[in-house]
Coordinates of N, CA and C in Angstrom, one line a residue:
X1 N 36.6 157.6 101.1 CA 36.5 156.3 100.6 C 37.0 156.2 99.2
X2 N 36.7 157.2 98.4 CA 37.1 157.3 97.0 C 38.6 157.4 96.9
X3 N 39.2 158.1 97.8 CA 40.7 158.3 97.9 C 41.3 157.0 98.2
X4 N 40.7 156.3 99.2 CA 41.3 155.0 99.6 C 41.2 154.0 98.5
X5 N 40.1 154.0 97.7 CA 40.0 153.1 96.6 C 41.0 153.4 95.5
X6 N 41.2 154.7 95.3 CA 42.2 155.1 94.3 C 43.6 154.7 94.7
X7 N 43.9 154.8 96.0 CA 45.2 154.4 96.5 C 45.4 152.9 96.4
X8 N 44.3 152.1 96.7 CA 44.4 150.7 96.6 C 44.6 150.3 95.1
X9 N 43.9 151.0 94.2 CA 44.1 150.7 92.8 C 45.5 151.0 92.3
X10 N 46.0 152.1 92.8 CA 47.4 152.5 92.5 C 48.4 151.5 93.0
X11 N 48.2 151.0 94.3 CA 49.1 150.0 94.9 C 49.0 148.7 94.1
X12 N 47.8 148.3 93.7 CA 47.7 147.0 92.9 C 48.3 147.1 91.6
X13 N 48.3 148.3 91.0 CA 48.9 148.5 89.7 C 50.4 148.7 89.8
X14 N 50.9 149.1 90.9 CA 52.3 149.5 91.1 C 53.2 148.3 90.8
X15 N 52.9 147.1 91.4 CA 53.9 146.0 91.2 C 54.0 145.6 89.7
X16 N 52.9 145.6 89.0 CA 52.9 145.2 87.6 C 53.7 146.3 86.8
X17 N 53.4 147.6 87.2 CA 54.0 148.7 86.5 C 55.5 148.7 86.9
X18 N 55.8 148.4 88.2 CA 57.2 148.4 88.6 C 58.0 147.3 87.8
X19 N 57.4 146.2 87.7 CA 58.1 145.1 86.9 C 58.3 145.5 85.5
X20 N 57.3 146.2 84.9 CA 57.4 146.6 83.5 C 58.5 147.7 83.4
X21 N 58.6 148.6 84.4 CA 59.6 149.6 84.4 C 61.0 149.0 84.5
X22 N 61.1 148.0 85.4 CA 62.4 147.4 85.5 C 62.8 146.7 84.2
X23 N 61.8 146.1 83.6 CA 62.1 145.4 82.3 C 62.5 146.4 81.3
X24 N 61.9 147.5 81.2 CA 62.2 148.5 80.3 C 63.6 149.1 80.6
X25 N 63.9 149.2 81.8 CA 65.2 149.8 82.2 C 66.4 148.9 82.0
X26 N 66.2 147.6 81.9 CA 67.3 146.6 81.7 C 67.7 146.7 80.3
X27 N 69.0 147.0 80.0 CA 69.5 147.0 78.6 C 69.5 145.7 78.0
X28 N 69.3 145.6 76.8 CA 69.4 144.3 76.0 C 70.8 143.9 76.0
X29 N 71.0 142.6 76.1 CA 72.4 142.0 76.1 C 73.0 142.3 74.7
X30 N 74.1 142.9 74.7 CA 74.8 143.2 73.5 C 75.5 141.9 73.0
X31 N 75.4 141.6 71.7 CA 76.1 140.4 71.2 C 77.6 140.5 71.5
X32 N 78.2 139.4 71.9 CA 79.6 139.4 72.2 C 80.4 139.1 71.0
X33 N 81.5 139.7 70.9 CA 82.4 139.5 69.7 C 83.2 138.2 70.0
X34 N 83.1 137.2 69.0 CA 83.9 136.0 69.1 C 85.0 136.0 68.0
X35 N 86.2 136.0 68.5 CA 87.3 136.0 67.5 C 87.4 134.7 66.8
X36 N 87.2 134.7 65.5 CA 87.2 133.4 64.8 C 88.5 132.7 64.9
X37 N 89.6 133.4 65.2 CA 90.9 132.7 65.3 C 91.2 132.2 66.7
X38 N 90.4 132.7 67.6 CA 90.6 132.2 69.0 C 89.3 132.1 69.7
X39 N 88.4 131.1 69.2 CA 87.1 130.9 69.8 C 87.2 130.4 71.3
X40 N 86.2 130.6 72.0 CA 86.2 130.1 73.4 C 86.1 128.6 73.3
X41 N 86.9 128.0 74.2 CA 87.0 126.5 74.2 C 86.8 126.0 75.6
X42 N 86.4 124.7 75.7 CA 86.3 124.1 77.0 C 87.8 123.8 77.5
X43 N 88.1 124.2 78.6 CA 89.4 123.9 79.2 C 89.2 122.9 80.3
X44 N 89.7 121.7 80.2 CA 89.5 120.7 81.2 C 90.1 121.0 82.5
X45 N 89.6 120.5 83.6 CA 90.1 120.7 84.9 C 91.5 120.1 85.0
X46 N 92.4 120.6 85.7 CA 93.7 120.0 85.8 C 93.6 118.6 86.6
X47 N 94.5 117.7 86.2 CA 94.5 116.4 86.9 C 94.7 116.5 88.4
X48 N 93.8 115.9 89.1 CA 93.8 116.0 90.6 C 94.4 114.8 91.2
X49 N 94.5 113.7 90.5 CA 95.0 112.4 91.1 C 96.5 112.5 91.2
X50 N 97.1 111.7 92.1 CA 98.5 111.6 92.2 C 99.1 111.0 91.0
X51 N 100.0 111.6 90.3 CA 100.6 111.1 89.1 C 102.0 110.7 89.3
X52 N 102.4 110.4 90.6 CA 103.7 110.0 90.9 C 103.7 108.5 91.2
X53 N 104.4 107.7 90.3 CA 104.5 106.3 90.5 C 105.6 105.9 91.5
X54 N 105.3 104.9 92.3 CA 106.3 104.3 93.2 C 107.0 103.2 92.5
X55 N 108.2 102.8 93.0 CA 108.9 101.6 92.4 C 108.1 100.3 92.5
X56 N 107.3 100.2 93.6 CA 106.3 99.1 93.7 C 104.9 99.6 93.7
X57 N 104.2 99.2 92.7 CA 102.8 99.7 92.5 C 101.8 98.5 92.6
X58 N 100.6 98.8 93.1 CA 99.6 97.8 93.0 C 98.9 97.9 91.6
X59 N 98.8 96.8 90.9 CA 98.2 96.7 89.6 C 97.0 95.8 89.7
X60 N 96.1 95.9 88.8 CA 95.0 95.0 88.7 C 95.1 94.2 87.4
X61 N 94.9 92.9 87.4 CA 95.0 92.1 86.2 C 93.7 91.3 86.1
X62 N 93.3 91.1 84.9 CA 92.1 90.4 84.6 C 92.4 88.9 84.7
X63 N 91.7 88.1 85.5 CA 91.9 86.7 85.6 C 90.5 86.0 85.5
X64 N 90.5 84.7 85.0 CA 89.3 84.0 84.8 C 89.0 83.3 86.2
X65 N 87.7 83.4 86.6 CA 87.3 82.8 87.8 C 85.9 82.3 87.6
X66 N 85.7 81.0 87.7 CA 84.3 80.4 87.6 C 83.6 80.8 86.3
X67 N 84.3 80.8 85.2 CA 83.7 81.1 83.9 C 83.5 82.5 83.6
X68 N 83.9 83.4 84.5 CA 83.8 84.8 84.2 C 85.2 85.5 84.5
X69 N 85.3 86.7 84.1 CA 86.6 87.4 84.3 C 86.4 88.4 85.5
X70 N 87.4 88.5 86.4 CA 87.4 89.4 87.5 C 88.8 90.1 87.5
X71 N 88.8 91.3 88.1 CA 90.1 92.0 88.3 C 90.6 91.6 89.6
X72 N 91.9 91.3 89.6 CA 92.6 90.9 90.8 C 93.8 91.8 91.1
X73 N 94.0 92.2 92.3 CA 95.2 93.0 92.6 C 96.4 92.2 92.8
X74 N 97.6 92.8 92.4 CA 98.9 92.2 92.6 C 99.9 93.3 92.7
X75 N 101.0 92.9 93.2 CA 102.1 93.9 93.4 C 103.0 93.8 92.1
X76 N 103.5 95.0 91.7 CA 104.4 95.1 90.5 C 105.6 95.9 90.8
X77 N 106.7 95.5 90.3 CA 108.0 96.2 90.4 C 108.2 97.0 89.1
X78 N 108.4 98.3 89.2 CA 108.6 99.1 88.0 C 110.1 99.1 87.7
X79 N 110.4 98.6 86.5 CA 111.8 98.3 86.1 C 112.1 99.2 84.8
X80 N 112.6 100.4 85.0 CA 112.9 101.2 83.9 C 114.1 100.7 83.1
X81 N 114.9 99.7 83.6 CA 116.0 99.1 82.9 C 115.5 98.0 82.0
X82 N 114.3 97.6 82.1 CA 113.7 96.5 81.3 C 113.2 97.2 80.0
X83 N 114.0 97.2 79.0 CA 113.6 97.9 77.7 C 112.7 97.0 76.8
X84 N 112.6 95.7 77.2 CA 111.8 94.8 76.3 C 110.4 94.7 76.8
X85 N 110.0 93.5 77.3 CA 108.6 93.2 77.7 C 108.5 93.1 79.2
X86 N 107.2 93.4 79.6 CA 106.9 93.1 81.0 C 106.9 91.6 81.3
X87 N 107.3 91.3 82.5 CA 107.3 89.9 82.9 C 106.3 89.6 84.0
X88 N 105.7 88.4 83.9 CA 104.8 87.9 84.9 C 105.4 86.6 85.5
X89 N 105.3 86.4 86.8 CA 105.8 85.3 87.5 C 105.1 84.0 87.0
X90 N 105.8 83.0 86.7 CA 105.2 81.7 86.2 C 104.3 81.1 87.2
X91 N 104.7 81.1 88.5 CA 103.8 80.5 89.5 C 102.5 81.2 89.6
X92 N 102.5 82.6 89.6 CA 101.3 83.4 89.7 C 100.5 83.2 88.5
X93 N 101.1 83.1 87.3 CA 100.3 83.0 86.0 C 99.6 81.6 86.0
X94 N 100.3 80.6 86.4 CA 99.7 79.2 86.5 C 98.6 79.2 87.5
X95 N 98.8 79.7 88.7 CA 97.9 79.7 89.8 C 96.6 80.4 89.4
X96 N 96.7 81.5 88.6 CA 95.5 82.2 88.2 C 95.0 82.0 86.8
X97 N 95.5 80.9 86.3 CA 95.1 80.4 84.9 C 95.3 81.4 83.8
X98 N 96.3 82.2 84.0 CA 96.7 83.1 82.9 C 97.6 82.4 81.9
X99 N 98.3 81.4 82.4 CA 99.2 80.6 81.6 C 99.1 79.1 82.0
X100 N 99.0 78.3 81.0 CA 98.9 76.8 81.2 C 100.1 76.2 80.5
X101 N 101.1 75.7 81.2 CA 102.3 75.2 80.6 C 102.0 73.9 79.7
X102 N 100.9 73.2 80.0 CA 100.5 72.0 79.3 C 99.9 72.3 77.9
X103 N 99.3 73.5 77.8 CA 98.7 73.8 76.5 C 99.7 74.4 75.6
X104 N 99.8 73.8 74.4 CA 100.7 74.3 73.4 C 100.0 75.1 72.3
X105 N 98.7 75.4 72.6 CA 97.9 76.1 71.5 C 98.3 77.6 71.4
X106 N 98.7 78.0 70.2 CA 98.9 79.4 69.9 C 100.0 80.0 70.8
X107 N 100.9 79.3 71.2 CA 102.0 79.8 72.1 C 103.0 80.6 71.4
X108 N 103.3 81.7 71.9 CA 104.3 82.6 71.3 C 105.5 82.6 72.3
X109 N 106.7 82.7 71.8 CA 107.9 82.8 72.6 C 108.7 84.1 72.3
X110 N 109.5 84.5 73.3 CA 110.4 85.6 73.1 C 111.7 85.2 73.7
X111 N 112.8 85.8 73.3 CA 114.1 85.6 73.8 C 114.4 86.7 74.8
X112 N 114.7 86.3 76.0 CA 115.0 87.2 77.1 C 116.5 87.2 77.4
X113 N 117.1 88.3 77.6 CA 118.5 88.4 78.0 C 118.5 89.1 79.3
X114 N 118.8 88.4 80.4 CA 118.9 89.0 81.7 C 120.2 89.8 82.0
X115 N 120.5 89.9 83.2 CA 121.7 90.7 83.6 C 122.9 90.0 83.1
X116 N 122.9 88.6 83.0 CA 124.1 87.9 82.6 C 124.3 87.9 81.1
X117 N 123.2 88.3 80.4 CA 123.3 88.3 78.9 C 123.0 87.0 78.2
X118 N 122.8 85.9 79.0 CA 122.5 84.6 78.4 C 121.1 84.6 77.8
X119 N 120.9 84.2 76.5 CA 119.6 84.2 76.0 C 118.7 83.1 76.5
X120 N 117.5 83.3 76.8 CA 116.5 82.4 77.3 C 115.2 82.5 76.6
X121 N 114.7 81.5 76.1 CA 113.4 81.5 75.4 C 112.3 81.3 76.4
X122 N 111.3 82.2 76.5 CA 110.2 82.1 77.4 C 108.9 82.4 76.7
X123 N 107.8 81.7 77.2 CA 106.5 82.0 76.6 C 106.0 83.4 76.9
X124 N 105.0 83.8 76.0 CA 104.4 85.1 76.1 C 102.9 85.0 76.2
X125 N 102.3 85.7 77.1 CA 100.8 85.7 77.3 C 100.3 87.2 77.1
X126 N 99.0 87.3 76.8 CA 98.4 88.6 76.8 C 97.7 88.8 78.1
X127 N 97.9 90.1 78.6 CA 97.3 90.5 79.9 C 96.5 91.7 79.7
X128 N 95.5 91.9 80.5 CA 94.8 93.2 80.6 C 95.1 93.7 82.0
X129 N 95.8 94.9 82.0 CA 96.2 95.5 83.3 C 95.6 96.8 83.5
X130 N 95.4 97.2 84.7 CA 94.9 98.5 85.1 C 95.9 99.0 86.2
X131 N 96.5 100.2 85.9 CA 97.5 100.8 86.8 C 97.0 102.2 87.0
X132 N 96.7 102.5 88.3 CA 96.3 103.9 88.6 C 95.1 104.4 87.7
X133 N 94.2 103.5 87.4 CA 93.1 103.8 86.5 C 93.4 103.8 85.0
X134 N 94.6 103.6 84.6 CA 95.0 103.5 83.2 C 94.9 102.1 82.8
X135 N 94.2 101.7 81.7 CA 94.0 100.4 81.3 C 94.8 100.1 80.0
X136 N 95.4 98.9 79.9 CA 96.2 98.6 78.8 C 96.2 97.0 78.6
X137 N 96.4 96.6 77.4 CA 96.6 95.2 77.0 C 98.1 95.1 76.8
X138 N 98.7 94.1 77.4 CA 100.2 93.9 77.4 C 100.5 92.5 77.0
X139 N 101.6 92.3 76.2 CA 102.2 91.0 75.9 C 103.3 90.9 76.9
X140 N 103.2 89.9 77.8 CA 104.2 89.7 78.9 C 104.8 88.3 78.8
X141 N 106.1 88.3 79.1 CA 106.9 87.1 79.2 C 106.6 86.4 80.5
X142 N 106.5 85.1 80.5 CA 106.3 84.3 81.7 C 107.6 83.7 82.1
X143 N 108.0 84.0 83.3 CA 109.3 83.6 83.8 C 109.2 83.5 85.4
X144 N 110.1 82.6 85.9 CA 110.2 82.5 87.4 C 110.9 83.7 88.0
X145 N 110.2 84.6 88.7 CA 110.8 85.8 89.2 C 111.4 85.7 90.5
X146 N 111.3 84.5 91.2 CA 112.1 84.2 92.4 C 111.9 85.2 93.5
X147 N 110.9 85.1 94.2 CA 110.6 86.0 95.4 C 110.5 87.5 95.1
X148 N 110.2 87.8 93.9 CA 110.0 89.2 93.5 C 108.4 89.3 93.4
X149 N 108.0 90.6 93.3 CA 106.5 90.7 93.1 C 106.1 89.9 91.8
X150 N 104.9 89.5 91.6 CA 104.5 88.7 90.5 C 104.6 89.5 89.1
X151 N 104.7 90.8 89.1 CA 104.9 91.5 87.9 C 106.2 92.3 87.9
X152 N 106.9 92.3 86.8 CA 108.0 93.2 86.6 C 107.7 94.0 85.4
X153 N 107.2 95.3 85.6 CA 106.7 96.1 84.5 C 107.9 96.8 83.8
X154 N 108.0 96.5 82.5 CA 109.0 97.1 81.7 C 108.6 98.4 81.0
X155 N 109.5 98.9 80.2 CA 109.2 100.2 79.5 C 108.0 100.0 78.5
X156 N 107.6 98.8 78.1 CA 106.4 98.7 77.2 C 105.2 99.1 78.0
X157 N 105.2 99.1 79.3 CA 104.0 99.6 80.1 C 104.3 101.0 80.6
X158 N 105.6 101.2 81.0 CA 105.9 102.5 81.6 C 105.9 103.7 80.7
X159 N 106.4 103.5 79.4 CA 106.5 104.5 78.5 C 105.1 105.2 78.2
X160 N 104.0 104.4 78.0 CA 102.7 105.0 77.8 C 102.2 105.8 79.1
X161 N 102.6 105.3 80.2 CA 102.2 106.0 81.5 C 103.0 107.3 81.6
X162 N 104.2 107.3 81.2 CA 105.0 108.6 81.2 C 104.4 109.6 80.2
X163 N 104.0 109.1 79.0 CA 103.4 109.9 78.0 C 102.1 110.5 78.5
X164 N 101.4 109.9 79.4 CA 100.1 110.4 79.9 C 100.3 111.3 81.1
X165 N 101.6 111.6 81.5 CA 101.8 112.6 82.5 C 102.3 112.0 83.8
X166 N 102.4 110.6 83.9 CA 102.9 110.0 85.2 C 104.4 110.2 85.2
X167 N 104.9 110.2 86.5 CA 106.4 110.3 86.6 C 106.8 109.3 87.7
X168 N 108.0 109.0 87.8 CA 108.5 108.0 88.7 C 109.1 108.8 89.9
X169 N 108.7 108.4 91.1 CA 109.3 109.1 92.3 C 110.7 108.6 92.5
X170 N 111.5 109.5 92.9 CA 113.0 109.2 93.2 C 113.0 108.4 94.5
X171 N 113.7 107.2 94.4 CA 113.9 106.4 95.5 C 112.7 106.1 96.3
X172 N 111.6 105.8 95.6 CA 110.3 105.5 96.3 C 110.2 104.0 96.4
X173 N 109.4 103.6 97.4 CA 109.2 102.1 97.6 C 107.8 101.9 97.7

């Protein structure tokens, strides 16, 4: 009985002693050397979304509805030949209260030269656009785009997108 009691006492003491032995056997973590000229830095994950723009993209534009602002989707044609301002279709702008031709308050105009080279003075409005998650405020000319998508995005919108890593797909629609 005394031998059994001694064995039970040894078994009860073994786990605590084994844990202590394991703790003593574990080496202390050595301090790591950090090069002051090349410290460890957070490296962001690579972009996983599709960064290729098509010639026709869906954009979101902020419009006023019932006293509040909502984002509305519209089709846009990407025009790398348009080195000036983005254009918005006059009918679309009037319909969604982005532009009011009767209001003369604070109206700004720009001179547009199309393919023919004839100068044309058109009004300018401020827009808030979202394209593929990228948000920007744009000054856009209001013009009748005649059966085109309601937006003709010029280099004033495309250049910042290209700088953020987007590229234009070849012959995409």
